[in-house]
XYZ file of C-alpha atoms in Angstrom:
480
model
C 10.457 -29.553 -5.177
C 11.966 -29.667 -1.675
C 15.435 -30.329 -3.063
C 15.290 -27.561 -5.695
C 17.518 -24.964 -4.028
C 18.580 -22.648 -6.819
C 18.285 -19.087 -7.921
C 18.276 -17.302 -11.272
C 18.885 -13.761 -12.500
C 17.225 -13.643 -15.922
C 18.740 -16.753 -17.397
C 21.966 -16.966 -15.405
C 22.608 -19.240 -12.482
C 24.770 -17.470 -9.860
C 26.189 -18.435 -6.510
C 27.417 -16.209 -3.700
C 29.564 -16.489 -0.646
C 27.939 -15.884 2.751
C 28.158 -12.451 4.176
C 25.782 -13.150 7.044
C 26.191 -11.141 10.173
C 24.735 -11.968 13.529
C 22.470 -8.890 13.579
C 23.212 -6.545 10.625
C 23.000 -8.638 7.451
C 25.484 -7.364 4.931
C 24.542 -7.090 1.254
C 25.378 -10.268 -0.583
C 24.177 -9.556 -4.061
C 25.241 -5.983 -4.600
C 27.183 -5.856 -7.853
C 25.290 -8.797 -9.250
C 21.521 -8.380 -8.825
C 21.855 -4.626 -8.463
C 24.465 -1.838 -8.446
C 27.234 -1.859 -5.842
C 27.765 1.867 -6.140
C 25.279 3.836 -4.043
C 24.959 6.694 -6.506
C 24.371 4.411 -9.446
C 21.889 2.302 -7.484
C 19.880 5.352 -6.334
C 19.825 6.804 -9.849
C 18.704 3.488 -11.370
C 15.799 3.095 -8.885
C 14.795 6.763 -9.327
C 14.719 6.202 -13.080
C 12.633 3.068 -12.769
C 10.106 4.916 -10.581
C 10.087 7.935 -12.894
C 9.458 5.833 -15.984
C 6.265 4.300 -14.569
C 3.425 5.835 -16.551
C 0.436 7.448 -14.741
C -1.744 4.699 -13.220
C -5.458 4.681 -12.395
C -6.246 5.381 -8.776
C -6.502 2.252 -6.661
C -9.567 2.452 -4.444
C -9.469 0.664 -1.164
C -6.820 -0.281 1.426
C -3.575 -1.530 -0.077
C -2.721 -4.657 1.920
C 0.141 -6.194 -0.081
C 2.282 -6.059 -3.172
C 3.568 -8.887 -5.412
C 6.922 -7.966 -6.949
C 9.690 -9.838 -8.857
C 13.140 -10.476 -7.438
C 15.432 -10.942 -10.431
C 18.391 -8.775 -11.327
C 17.307 -5.181 -11.741
C 18.292 -5.092 -15.360
C 15.599 -7.721 -16.038
C 12.835 -7.050 -13.550
C 13.553 -3.734 -11.826
C 11.206 -1.760 -14.083
C 8.388 -4.129 -13.474
C 8.945 -3.964 -9.675
C 8.863 -0.198 -9.901
C 5.167 -0.307 -10.920
C 4.258 -1.610 -7.498
C 6.645 0.530 -5.485
C 5.542 3.673 -7.292
C 1.999 2.903 -6.183
C 3.012 3.169 -2.504
C 5.833 5.719 -2.795
C 5.731 8.185 0.083
C 2.763 6.607 1.850
C 2.811 6.529 5.620
C 3.873 2.969 6.258
C 5.909 2.293 9.389
C 6.980 -1.217 8.471
C 7.326 -3.401 5.366
C 7.102 -7.214 5.847
C 9.090 -8.751 2.973
C 8.257 -12.466 2.315
C 10.447 -14.353 -0.061
C 10.992 -18.096 -0.889
C 14.139 -19.909 0.133
C 16.365 -20.706 -2.844
C 19.531 -22.077 -1.235
C 18.727 -23.618 2.142
C 16.115 -26.318 2.735
C 13.998 -26.056 5.820
C 10.416 -26.314 7.115
C 8.086 -23.461 8.055
C 9.307 -19.781 7.952
C 12.341 -17.980 9.211
C 11.645 -14.521 10.648
C 14.643 -12.153 10.991
C 14.300 -10.904 14.594
C 16.517 -7.871 15.088
C 19.316 -5.666 13.775
C 19.047 -4.563 10.138
C 19.787 -5.194 6.505
C 22.612 -3.222 4.851
C 22.611 -2.236 1.194
C 24.728 0.383 -0.663
C 22.010 2.857 0.260
C 22.521 2.306 4.008
C 21.146 0.092 6.713
C 17.393 -0.334 7.209
C 16.305 -1.361 10.716
C 14.308 -4.434 11.471
C 11.004 -3.788 13.289
C 11.993 -5.901 16.278
C 8.585 -5.535 18.036
C 6.618 -6.675 14.979
C 9.053 -9.448 14.234
C 8.639 -10.727 17.795
C 4.866 -10.505 17.543
C 4.906 -12.485 14.292
C 7.174 -15.148 15.823
C 4.896 -15.396 18.887
C 1.654 -15.725 16.848
C 3.039 -18.123 14.214
C 5.491 -20.090 16.360
C 7.998 -19.666 13.499
C 11.658 -19.262 14.581
C 14.761 -17.564 13.174
C 16.873 -19.854 10.963
C 20.100 -17.958 10.215
C 21.067 -20.061 7.226
C 17.765 -19.190 5.450
C 18.757 -15.495 5.288
C 22.520 -15.838 4.796
C 22.537 -15.860 0.986
C 18.888 -15.411 0.104
C 18.316 -12.826 -2.637
C 14.511 -12.805 -2.740
C 14.282 -10.530 0.286
C 17.511 -8.588 -0.218
C 16.724 -7.228 -3.684
C 13.540 -5.621 -2.340
C 15.324 -3.609 0.298
C 16.839 -0.874 -1.948
C 13.354 -0.280 -3.399
C 11.868 -0.034 0.108
C 14.658 2.370 1.148
C 13.901 4.619 -1.853
C 10.043 4.430 -2.029
C 9.415 4.335 1.750
C 12.358 6.050 3.475
C 12.238 5.684 7.179
C 10.155 2.509 7.131
C 11.456 -0.534 8.977
C 11.379 -4.031 7.651
C 10.587 -7.551 8.853
C 12.353 -10.064 6.547
C 10.591 -13.443 6.255
C 11.946 -16.447 4.297
C 9.524 -19.327 3.606
C 10.886 -22.891 3.523
C 9.417 -25.936 1.802
C 5.971 -25.103 0.365
C 3.224 -26.410 2.644
C -0.385 -25.302 2.985
C -0.260 -25.242 6.764
C 2.752 -22.864 6.633
C 0.928 -20.497 4.278
C -2.206 -20.425 6.440
C -0.234 -19.966 9.632
C 1.724 -17.061 8.237
C -1.410 -15.349 6.870
C -3.098 -15.669 10.226
C -0.111 -14.341 12.083
C 0.156 -11.336 9.716
C -3.498 -10.586 10.212
C -3.329 -10.489 14.004
C 0.199 -8.966 14.376
C -0.385 -6.187 11.817
C -3.895 -5.173 12.937
C -4.099 -1.432 13.642
C -0.537 -0.826 12.394
C 0.748 0.919 9.289
C 2.225 -2.198 7.670
C 2.722 -3.053 3.984
C 3.340 -6.723 3.104
C 5.352 -7.758 0.058
C 5.431 -11.149 -1.660
C 8.641 -11.563 -3.578
C 8.445 -13.915 -6.600
C 9.377 -14.494 -10.183
C 7.104 -16.435 -12.523
C 7.803 -19.374 -14.866
C 11.418 -20.235 -15.486
C 13.303 -21.190 -18.685
C 10.470 -21.820 -21.082
C 10.508 -20.382 -24.589
C 8.989 -16.893 -24.746
C 5.723 -18.048 -26.206
C 5.254 -20.841 -23.712
C 6.329 -18.627 -20.797
C 3.924 -15.880 -21.738
C 1.074 -18.389 -22.051
C 1.848 -20.111 -18.779
C 2.218 -16.827 -16.969
C -1.089 -15.605 -18.319
C -2.827 -18.538 -16.684
C -1.020 -17.817 -13.348
C -1.977 -14.182 -13.490
C -5.600 -15.236 -13.837
C -5.223 -17.341 -10.667
C -3.798 -14.262 -8.845
C -6.613 -12.010 -10.142
C -9.145 -14.623 -9.017
C -7.429 -14.836 -5.577
C -7.014 -18.617 -5.926
C -4.571 -18.969 -3.027
C -5.294 -22.697 -2.511
C -4.771 -23.486 -6.216
C -1.543 -21.482 -6.363
C -0.192 -23.197 -3.284
C -1.276 -26.619 -4.561
C 0.575 -26.109 -7.843
C 3.629 -24.841 -5.951
C 3.665 -27.872 -3.678
C 3.402 -30.080 -6.749
C 6.508 -28.494 -8.216
C 4.695 -26.863 -11.154
C 6.718 -24.220 -12.962
C 4.436 -21.199 -12.207
C 5.948 -19.120 -9.423
C 9.138 -19.639 -7.455
C 7.448 -17.665 -4.636
C 4.081 -19.343 -4.927
C 3.827 -19.756 -1.108
C 4.485 -16.026 -0.343
C 1.888 -15.094 -3.014
C -0.690 -17.524 -1.524
C 0.008 -16.176 1.962
C -0.571 -12.522 1.056
C -3.714 -13.356 -0.883
C -5.154 -15.028 2.192
C -3.954 -12.135 4.369
C -5.595 -9.529 2.162
C -8.959 -11.266 2.306
C -9.136 -11.994 5.985
C -11.854 -9.409 6.768
C -13.970 -9.271 3.673
C -13.827 -8.867 -0.079
C -10.404 -8.301 -1.564
C -9.143 -7.936 -5.119
C -5.897 -8.172 -7.011
C -4.931 -5.698 -9.707
C -2.121 -6.536 -12.119
C 0.158 -3.512 -12.655
C 2.697 -4.906 -15.067
C 3.872 -8.149 -16.672
C 7.198 -8.563 -18.479
C 9.827 -11.247 -19.162
C 13.594 -11.485 -19.341
C 13.590 -11.506 -23.186
C 12.277 -7.971 -23.175
C 15.517 -6.849 -21.529
C 17.699 -8.764 -23.969
C 17.599 -12.213 -22.436
C 17.541 -15.446 -24.416
C 14.078 -15.991 -26.016
C 14.484 -19.716 -25.593
C 15.059 -19.525 -21.794
C 12.689 -16.885 -20.476
C 11.741 -15.930 -16.898
C 8.467 -14.099 -16.273
C 7.881 -11.188 -13.951
C 4.678 -9.695 -12.495
C 3.908 -6.655 -10.405
C 0.522 -6.570 -8.635
C -1.337 -5.056 -5.713
C -3.768 -6.692 -3.300
C -6.486 -4.417 -1.938
C -9.129 -4.761 0.710
C -11.919 -4.060 -1.736
C -13.808 -0.784 -1.459
C -15.304 -1.322 -4.861
C -18.684 -2.393 -3.397
C -18.738 0.756 -1.281
C -19.239 3.263 -4.146
C -21.925 5.783 -3.239
C -24.930 6.169 -5.438
C -23.910 9.549 -6.854
C -21.046 9.925 -9.330
C -18.545 12.465 -10.694
C -16.680 12.026 -13.879
C -12.952 12.364 -14.120
C -13.334 15.740 -15.846
C -15.665 16.946 -13.087
C -13.252 15.909 -10.353
C -10.460 17.728 -12.132
C -12.561 20.873 -12.421
C -13.466 20.845 -8.729
C -9.796 20.340 -7.738
C -8.784 23.268 -9.922
C -11.562 25.283 -8.313
C -10.215 24.497 -4.856
C -6.697 25.545 -5.849
C -7.934 28.757 -7.463
C -9.988 29.585 -4.346
C -7.023 29.153 -2.006
C -4.601 31.099 -4.214
C -7.021 34.001 -4.703
C -7.692 34.217 -0.976
C -4.061 33.885 0.208
C -2.675 36.319 -2.469
C -5.274 39.162 -2.107
C -7.965 38.125 0.390
C -10.579 37.565 -2.354
C -13.212 34.846 -2.232
C -13.796 33.940 -5.835
C -17.198 33.741 -7.468
C -17.936 30.617 -9.539
C -20.940 29.926 -11.743
C -21.796 26.668 -13.486
C -24.571 25.081 -15.357
C -23.502 21.578 -14.309
C -26.402 20.090 -12.355
C -24.032 18.085 -10.153
C -22.189 21.196 -9.181
C -25.456 22.949 -8.363
C -26.724 20.089 -6.194
C -26.464 20.610 -2.446
C -23.801 18.215 -1.045
C -21.743 17.965 2.086
C -18.070 18.505 1.117
C -14.618 18.643 2.740
C -11.392 20.028 1.307
C -8.101 18.646 2.607
C -4.791 20.418 2.054
C -1.499 18.557 2.346
C 2.080 19.642 2.061
C 4.674 17.008 1.082
C 2.103 14.376 2.204
C 1.479 15.950 5.652
C -1.850 17.448 6.648
C -1.904 21.217 6.265
C -5.629 21.909 6.783
C -9.016 20.265 6.494
C -12.428 21.861 6.861
C -15.789 21.270 5.335
C -19.516 21.002 5.710
C -21.156 17.814 7.007
C -24.646 18.817 5.928
C -25.643 19.673 2.330
C -26.144 23.358 3.093
C -25.037 24.826 -0.186
C -24.305 23.888 -3.835
C -21.316 21.636 -4.309
C -19.163 24.086 -6.207
C -19.817 26.836 -3.683
C -19.015 24.472 -0.837
C -15.688 23.578 -2.490
C -14.730 27.274 -2.632
C -15.645 28.015 0.964
C -14.221 24.766 2.426
C -10.919 25.381 0.546
C -10.632 28.919 1.883
C -11.455 27.809 5.434
C -8.927 24.925 5.250
C -6.221 27.354 4.199
C -7.047 30.153 6.585
C -9.207 29.020 9.468
C -8.138 25.557 10.561
C -7.177 26.317 14.157
C -4.688 23.466 14.261
C -2.381 25.283 11.748
C -1.113 28.761 10.973
C -2.800 30.231 7.814
C -1.261 29.184 4.494
C 1.356 31.652 3.295
C 2.010 32.795 -0.275
C 5.377 30.927 -0.216
C 3.502 27.579 0.387
C 0.958 27.796 -2.441
C 2.960 25.897 -5.030
C 3.700 23.062 -2.617
C 0.117 22.392 -1.537
C -1.708 19.178 -2.564
C -5.526 19.143 -2.740
C -8.015 16.404 -1.837
C -11.833 16.749 -1.969
C -14.427 14.512 -0.247
C -18.023 14.788 -1.407
C -20.330 13.358 1.186
C -23.596 11.483 1.121
C -26.280 12.498 3.657
C -25.741 11.409 7.262
C -27.469 8.223 8.395
C -27.904 6.953 11.905
C -25.657 3.947 12.676
C -27.598 1.805 15.183
C -24.902 -0.889 15.515
C -21.175 -0.089 15.655
C -20.492 -3.570 14.240
C -21.935 -2.345 10.914
C -19.184 0.274 10.547
C -16.971 -0.695 7.559
C -13.436 0.671 7.330
C -12.920 2.055 3.843
C -16.627 2.547 3.280
C -17.943 4.792 6.074
C -17.021 8.139 7.494
C -18.168 8.696 11.052
C -19.763 11.443 13.168
C -19.911 10.956 16.933
C -21.953 13.364 19.061
C -22.530 13.519 22.844
C -23.112 16.285 25.386
C -22.829 19.040 22.794
C -19.577 17.697 21.389
C -19.281 16.485 17.856
C -16.385 14.904 15.967
C -15.990 13.722 12.362
C -13.471 11.573 10.477
C -13.562 11.029 6.768
C -13.639 7.462 5.269
C -10.044 7.656 4.027
C -8.597 8.466 7.492
C -8.682 4.941 8.934
C -7.417 3.506 5.708
C -4.491 5.920 5.552
C -3.678 5.160 9.238
C -4.183 1.390 9.107
C -6.871 1.473 11.828
C -9.308 -1.360 12.449
C -12.977 -0.637 13.238
C -12.473 -0.262 16.983
C -9.601 2.174 16.623
C -11.632 4.136 14.052
C -14.486 4.495 16.541
C -12.154 5.469 19.403
C -10.334 8.075 17.292
C -13.631 9.673 16.181
C -14.637 9.973 19.819
C -11.275 11.607 20.656
C -11.754 13.929 17.704
C -14.995 15.102 19.414
C -13.193 15.670 22.710
C -14.916 12.623 24.244
C -13.507 9.602 26.024
C -12.375 6.949 23.502
C -15.155 4.597 24.638
C -18.001 7.043 24.333
C -19.329 5.179 21.340
C -20.185 2.362 23.744
C -21.794 4.662 26.323
C -24.589 6.420 24.632
C -22.892 8.721 22.084
C -24.932 9.227 18.888
C -23.184 7.533 16.018
C -23.874 8.499 12.389
C -22.193 7.407 9.138
C -21.769 8.732 5.627
C -19.946 7.689 2.446
C -17.870 9.845 0.157
C -16.328 10.223 -3.227
C -12.689 11.039 -2.471
C -10.333 12.358 -5.112
C -7.080 14.268 -5.200
C -4.539 15.747 -7.574
């Protein structure tokens, strides 16, 4: 296994000349794995993302993606399933972890500074995070590991398109060893805590089996991923089994995702090179998956159907449009018992992903449907942080609704679970609230969540430790 230094695109073995620069790494595989022309490359990736069908909402904090790294003609559409899931989300940095195909070395190589250039431009390396990863893992920079490695490079144009403005930290893993996997997972956990970081494991699946055998072998590997069997995946990789060329990166992100509690893996797409016209007797498999810090166990006891959620979102939009256009607060009647039940509710307005207004009712002071109407109007017109919504903005607004459970006292701050609880902090007549999705969207840990809720109340950030009343709630959160 340690001497197997090769790389494949679909079924073709290719070699490249080094284009390694001291700080800005030039594109090596443009024109081979993906388009050399910037316009053609941008159009291809946009088409891949556009062709992803609507996907079910992923509940919980997205920690990592697993994506293929073959030529775009073979695996680009499969990779797009994962990138479409995170498109436009507020990540500051993407850590891209790929296996080494051409240079043999131990441990990991972390690219420390500069950037990676593709036909779409140069994306900067997050030098501070790279330095933190190197410090916590004691891994170094091995220039030869990055010089001609495609497993990281082919992810960069997707990152530039789906997450424009995000920096990267390229990591290449050397010979597969359990201690390396565990050290990298631990370093990621500590270095990324409290930051808006997405981690990507770059891998293809089985290589050069017949289509039937490849699909059967890959199905077994997919079950290992779904079951989060990091040790078994790494063990098979170390033994040289033909399951994943990036088995070590996959094992590392599985361990990373589960560092602080339950996690789960959701398979987004599987394909193989034969589906794109490759030889059916020499097939390479591709998988796209997401690893989530599981919020599935945090479902509140009340429920809303998909149709009910859609109806409430349409109600919120109708309420805002009626009020902004002619100052009218709409009347709404329903025989739905869930809409008539008194519930706390918040309505959040966003514009191109940025907050545009958010107001609601903590206590269940009115029927849910009525609360949606009033919260929507207040979010549009009375959130003091923003100017009232104008008629010209109506078509660009995005709506999110949070239906709250009753408040409960939280006697111990250690019981606060990010992704499960919303928080209310109260002290000296000041009160602040943050919804459960806020720390997830911002990548906060428990302590930061508590501090930010105190700041929201106009209190010192450590008020939660100095006698402030702490209450929690859960919520059903849904959006357009």
